[in-house]
mmCIF file of C-alpha atoms in Angstrom:
data_model
loop_
_atom_site.group_PDB
_atom_site.id
_atom_site.type_symbol
_atom_site.label_atom_id
_atom_site.label_comp_id
_atom_site.label_asym_id
_atom_site.label_seq_id
_atom_site.Cartn_x
_atom_site.Cartn_y
_atom_site.Cartn_z
ATOM 1 C CA UNK R 9 -9.922 81.543 -0.778
ATOM 2 C CA UNK R 10 -9.635 79.456 2.287
ATOM 3 C CA UNK R 11 -10.976 76.743 0.241
ATOM 4 C CA UNK R 12 -8.382 77.008 -2.471
ATOM 5 C CA UNK R 13 -5.518 76.949 0.343
ATOM 6 C CA UNK R 14 -6.978 73.659 1.821
ATOM 7 C CA UNK R 15 -7.269 72.219 -1.550
ATOM 8 C CA UNK R 16 -3.643 73.029 -2.515
ATOM 9 C CA UNK R 17 -2.648 72.262 0.786
ATOM 10 C CA UNK R 18 -4.238 68.612 0.459
ATOM 11 C CA UNK R 19 -2.486 68.194 -3.121
ATOM 12 C CA UNK R 20 1.007 68.984 -1.894
ATOM 13 C CA UNK R 21 0.573 66.581 0.869
ATOM 14 C CA UNK R 22 -0.710 63.711 -1.333
ATOM 15 C CA UNK R 23 2.331 64.445 -3.448
ATOM 16 C CA UNK R 24 4.552 64.461 -0.595
ATOM 17 C CA UNK R 25 3.074 61.053 0.803
ATOM 18 C CA UNK R 26 3.511 59.444 -2.599
ATOM 19 C CA UNK R 27 7.046 60.489 -3.000
ATOM 20 C CA UNK R 28 7.785 59.447 0.818
ATOM 21 C CA UNK R 29 6.147 55.888 -0.076
ATOM 22 C CA UNK R 30 8.097 55.436 -3.303
ATOM 23 C CA UNK R 31 11.168 55.543 -1.117
ATOM 24 C CA UNK R 32 10.211 52.414 0.735
ATOM 25 C CA UNK R 33 9.264 50.606 -2.578
ATOM 26 C CA UNK R 34 12.105 47.861 -3.138
ATOM 27 C CA UNK R 35 14.160 48.454 -6.015
ATOM 28 C CA UNK R 36 13.731 45.564 -8.820
ATOM 29 C CA UNK R 37 16.667 43.189 -8.776
ATOM 30 C CA UNK R 38 18.422 43.067 -12.332
ATOM 31 C CA UNK R 39 17.787 39.714 -14.027
ATOM 32 C CA UNK R 40 21.324 37.785 -15.189
ATOM 33 C CA UNK R 41 21.155 36.728 -18.642
ATOM 34 C CA UNK R 42 22.178 33.255 -19.139
ATOM 35 C CA UNK R 43 25.718 33.366 -21.055
ATOM 36 C CA UNK R 44 26.866 30.797 -23.599
ATOM 37 C CA UNK R 45 29.532 28.313 -22.654
ATOM 38 C CA UNK R 46 31.203 25.964 -24.530
ATOM 39 C CA UNK R 47 30.432 22.117 -23.823
ATOM 40 C CA UNK R 48 33.390 19.875 -24.784
ATOM 41 C CA UNK R 49 31.918 17.190 -27.211
ATOM 42 C CA UNK R 50 33.965 13.839 -26.893
ATOM 43 C CA UNK R 51 35.311 12.600 -30.011
ATOM 44 C CA UNK R 52 33.958 9.261 -31.340
ATOM 45 C CA UNK R 53 35.871 6.184 -30.355
ATOM 46 C CA UNK R 54 36.313 2.781 -32.220
ATOM 47 C CA UNK R 55 35.381 -0.461 -30.547
ATOM 48 C CA UNK R 56 35.921 -3.863 -31.642
ATOM 49 C CA UNK R 57 32.426 -5.175 -30.983
ATOM 50 C CA UNK R 58 31.740 -8.691 -32.349
ATOM 51 C CA UNK R 59 28.966 -9.155 -34.628
ATOM 52 C CA UNK R 60 25.830 -10.771 -33.243
ATOM 53 C CA UNK R 61 25.662 -14.606 -32.919
ATOM 54 C CA UNK R 62 23.190 -16.471 -35.040
ATOM 55 C CA UNK R 63 22.702 -18.795 -31.925
ATOM 56 C CA UNK R 64 19.160 -19.565 -31.577
ATOM 57 C CA UNK R 65 17.686 -18.449 -28.095
ATOM 58 C CA UNK R 66 16.140 -21.213 -25.814
ATOM 59 C CA UNK R 67 12.324 -21.305 -25.627
ATOM 60 C CA UNK R 68 10.864 -20.632 -22.172
ATOM 61 C CA UNK R 69 9.917 -23.837 -20.366
ATOM 62 C CA UNK R 70 6.372 -24.683 -20.298
ATOM 63 C CA UNK R 71 4.959 -25.226 -16.924
ATOM 64 C CA UNK R 72 2.484 -28.567 -17.233
ATOM 65 C CA UNK R 73 -1.002 -27.831 -16.462
ATOM 66 C CA UNK R 74 -2.353 -29.827 -13.306
ATOM 67 C CA UNK R 75 -5.786 -31.302 -14.217
ATOM 68 C CA UNK R 76 -8.102 -29.834 -11.599
ATOM 69 C CA UNK R 77 -10.166 -33.114 -10.913
ATOM 70 C CA UNK R 78 -6.538 -34.886 -10.250
ATOM 71 C CA UNK R 79 -5.749 -31.959 -7.905
ATOM 72 C CA UNK R 80 -8.943 -32.766 -5.931
ATOM 73 C CA UNK R 81 -7.892 -36.365 -5.595
ATOM 74 C CA UNK R 82 -7.691 -37.048 -1.587
ATOM 75 C CA UNK R 83 -4.445 -38.447 -0.295
ATOM 76 C CA UNK R 84 -4.450 -40.602 2.920
ATOM 77 C CA UNK R 85 -6.663 -43.162 4.598
ATOM 78 C CA UNK R 86 -10.166 -42.243 4.523
ATOM 79 C CA UNK R 87 -12.188 -41.767 7.835
ATOM 80 C CA UNK R 88 -14.986 -43.579 9.189
ATOM 81 C CA UNK R 89 -17.216 -40.314 9.410
ATOM 82 C CA UNK R 90 -16.860 -36.483 8.808
ATOM 83 C CA UNK R 91 -18.828 -34.022 11.112
ATOM 84 C CA UNK R 92 -21.353 -36.961 12.042
ATOM 85 C CA UNK R 93 -21.821 -37.972 8.243
ATOM 86 C CA UNK R 94 -20.702 -41.568 7.574
ATOM 87 C CA UNK R 95 -18.004 -42.034 4.687
ATOM 88 C CA UNK R 96 -18.658 -45.162 2.559
ATOM 89 C CA UNK R 97 -16.696 -48.090 4.036
ATOM 90 C CA UNK R 98 -15.481 -48.722 0.365
ATOM 91 C CA UNK R 99 -13.561 -45.492 0.387
ATOM 92 C CA UNK R 100 -9.986 -45.952 -0.937
ATOM 93 C CA UNK R 101 -8.844 -42.582 0.304
ATOM 94 C CA UNK R 102 -9.777 -39.316 2.037
ATOM 95 C CA UNK R 103 -8.628 -36.003 3.322
ATOM 96 C CA UNK R 104 -10.609 -32.989 4.632
ATOM 97 C CA UNK R 105 -10.851 -30.323 7.371
ATOM 98 C CA UNK R 106 -13.536 -28.726 9.612
ATOM 99 C CA UNK R 107 -15.364 -27.226 6.430
ATOM 100 C CA UNK R 108 -14.993 -29.747 3.487
ATOM 101 C CA UNK R 109 -14.128 -33.517 3.132
ATOM 102 C CA UNK R 110 -13.509 -35.588 0.054
ATOM 103 C CA UNK R 111 -12.928 -39.185 -0.596
ATOM 104 C CA UNK R 112 -12.262 -41.342 -3.599
ATOM 105 C CA UNK R 113 -14.101 -44.793 -3.920
ATOM 106 C CA UNK R 114 -14.642 -47.221 -6.832
ATOM 107 C CA UNK R 115 -18.628 -47.254 -7.181
ATOM 108 C CA UNK R 116 -21.230 -46.218 -9.418
ATOM 109 C CA UNK R 117 -23.014 -42.599 -8.877
ATOM 110 C CA UNK R 118 -26.356 -44.593 -8.548
ATOM 111 C CA UNK R 119 -24.725 -46.586 -5.468
ATOM 112 C CA UNK R 120 -23.097 -43.449 -3.723
ATOM 113 C CA UNK R 121 -26.533 -41.868 -3.844
ATOM 114 C CA UNK R 122 -28.643 -44.759 -2.735
ATOM 115 C CA UNK R 123 -26.050 -45.268 0.181
ATOM 116 C CA UNK R 124 -26.304 -41.233 1.227
ATOM 117 C CA UNK R 125 -30.171 -41.146 0.819
ATOM 118 C CA UNK R 126 -30.548 -44.268 3.106
ATOM 119 C CA UNK R 127 -27.800 -43.242 5.564
ATOM 120 C CA UNK R 128 -28.643 -39.358 5.825
ATOM 121 C CA UNK R 129 -32.335 -40.384 6.410
ATOM 122 C CA UNK R 130 -31.191 -42.442 9.228
ATOM 123 C CA UNK R 131 -29.798 -39.114 10.698
ATOM 124 C CA UNK R 132 -32.529 -37.010 10.063
ATOM 125 C CA UNK R 133 -31.270 -35.186 6.977
ATOM 126 C CA UNK R 134 -33.895 -34.782 4.003
ATOM 127 C CA UNK R 135 -33.046 -34.440 0.242
ATOM 128 C CA UNK R 136 -33.147 -30.799 -0.421
ATOM 129 C CA UNK R 137 -32.376 -30.531 -4.275
ATOM 130 C CA UNK R 138 -30.450 -32.876 -6.755
ATOM 131 C CA UNK R 139 -28.212 -31.605 -9.460
ATOM 132 C CA UNK R 140 -27.619 -33.396 -12.785
ATOM 133 C CA UNK R 141 -25.135 -33.094 -15.505
ATOM 134 C CA UNK R 142 -26.247 -32.718 -19.275
ATOM 135 C CA UNK R 143 -26.447 -36.591 -19.547
ATOM 136 C CA UNK R 144 -29.076 -36.775 -16.457
ATOM 137 C CA UNK R 145 -26.522 -38.323 -14.253
ATOM 138 C CA UNK R 146 -26.837 -37.059 -10.514
ATOM 139 C CA UNK R 147 -23.897 -34.973 -9.816
ATOM 140 C CA UNK R 148 -24.835 -33.118 -6.676
ATOM 141 C CA UNK R 149 -27.402 -33.689 -3.744
ATOM 142 C CA UNK R 150 -28.280 -31.252 -1.210
ATOM 143 C CA UNK R 151 -29.335 -32.361 2.432
ATOM 144 C CA UNK R 152 -31.214 -30.325 4.913
ATOM 145 C CA UNK R 153 -31.550 -30.636 8.434
ATOM 146 C CA UNK R 154 -33.409 -27.647 10.496
ATOM 147 C CA UNK R 155 -31.398 -24.779 9.489
ATOM 148 C CA UNK R 156 -28.017 -26.782 8.420
ATOM 149 C CA UNK R 157 -27.431 -27.828 4.779
ATOM 150 C CA UNK R 158 -24.823 -29.977 3.502
ATOM 151 C CA UNK R 159 -23.870 -30.808 -0.029
ATOM 152 C CA UNK R 160 -22.619 -34.029 -1.591
ATOM 153 C CA UNK R 161 -20.946 -33.608 -5.033
ATOM 154 C CA UNK R 162 -19.581 -36.397 -7.446
ATOM 155 C CA UNK R 163 -16.920 -35.857 -9.940
ATOM 156 C CA UNK R 164 -15.397 -38.612 -12.123
ATOM 157 C CA UNK R 165 -11.846 -38.997 -10.949
ATOM 158 C CA UNK R 166 -8.774 -40.736 -12.338
ATOM 159 C CA UNK R 167 -8.723 -44.547 -12.837
ATOM 160 C CA UNK R 168 -12.555 -44.996 -12.769
ATOM 161 C CA UNK R 169 -12.608 -43.660 -9.304
ATOM 162 C CA UNK R 170 -15.401 -41.251 -8.113
ATOM 163 C CA UNK R 171 -14.460 -38.151 -5.938
ATOM 164 C CA UNK R 172 -17.231 -37.476 -3.443
ATOM 165 C CA UNK R 173 -17.136 -34.286 -1.839
ATOM 166 C CA UNK R 174 -18.972 -32.890 1.430
ATOM 167 C CA UNK R 175 -19.392 -29.129 2.236
#
């Protein structure tokens, strides 16, 4: 009998606790339903828009393309040498900085190659490699001296000049 009393007491306790806990549970907030409101619609108005003109539009201006060889054409007086490398005395223009130098000259590629093979040899430089174009013309000579390498490139410039570049 005592077991029944304890069981009933526990059940009553659980029921009272669940009722007490429900008192602390927040009540749901009512959801407000949207209401329909009338939005005024503007009435159409008449405007006097002129018809589109048939005037042709102007074409965008075209920026002329700069020839990359002409862009390399040096300006200024040629130096006598660049970083210890002589500049051919017949050069007609030249310019450069600490990393490269270019000059223009009226000479053949053969004359330029012969001059630099001779002058670079006097300075202890040796021919490292030679590059040619499809026609077999020399267009680049690489010289080495110890750990250093310098390149001399030839480009046909405007008015029969050849642009020579050192790097």
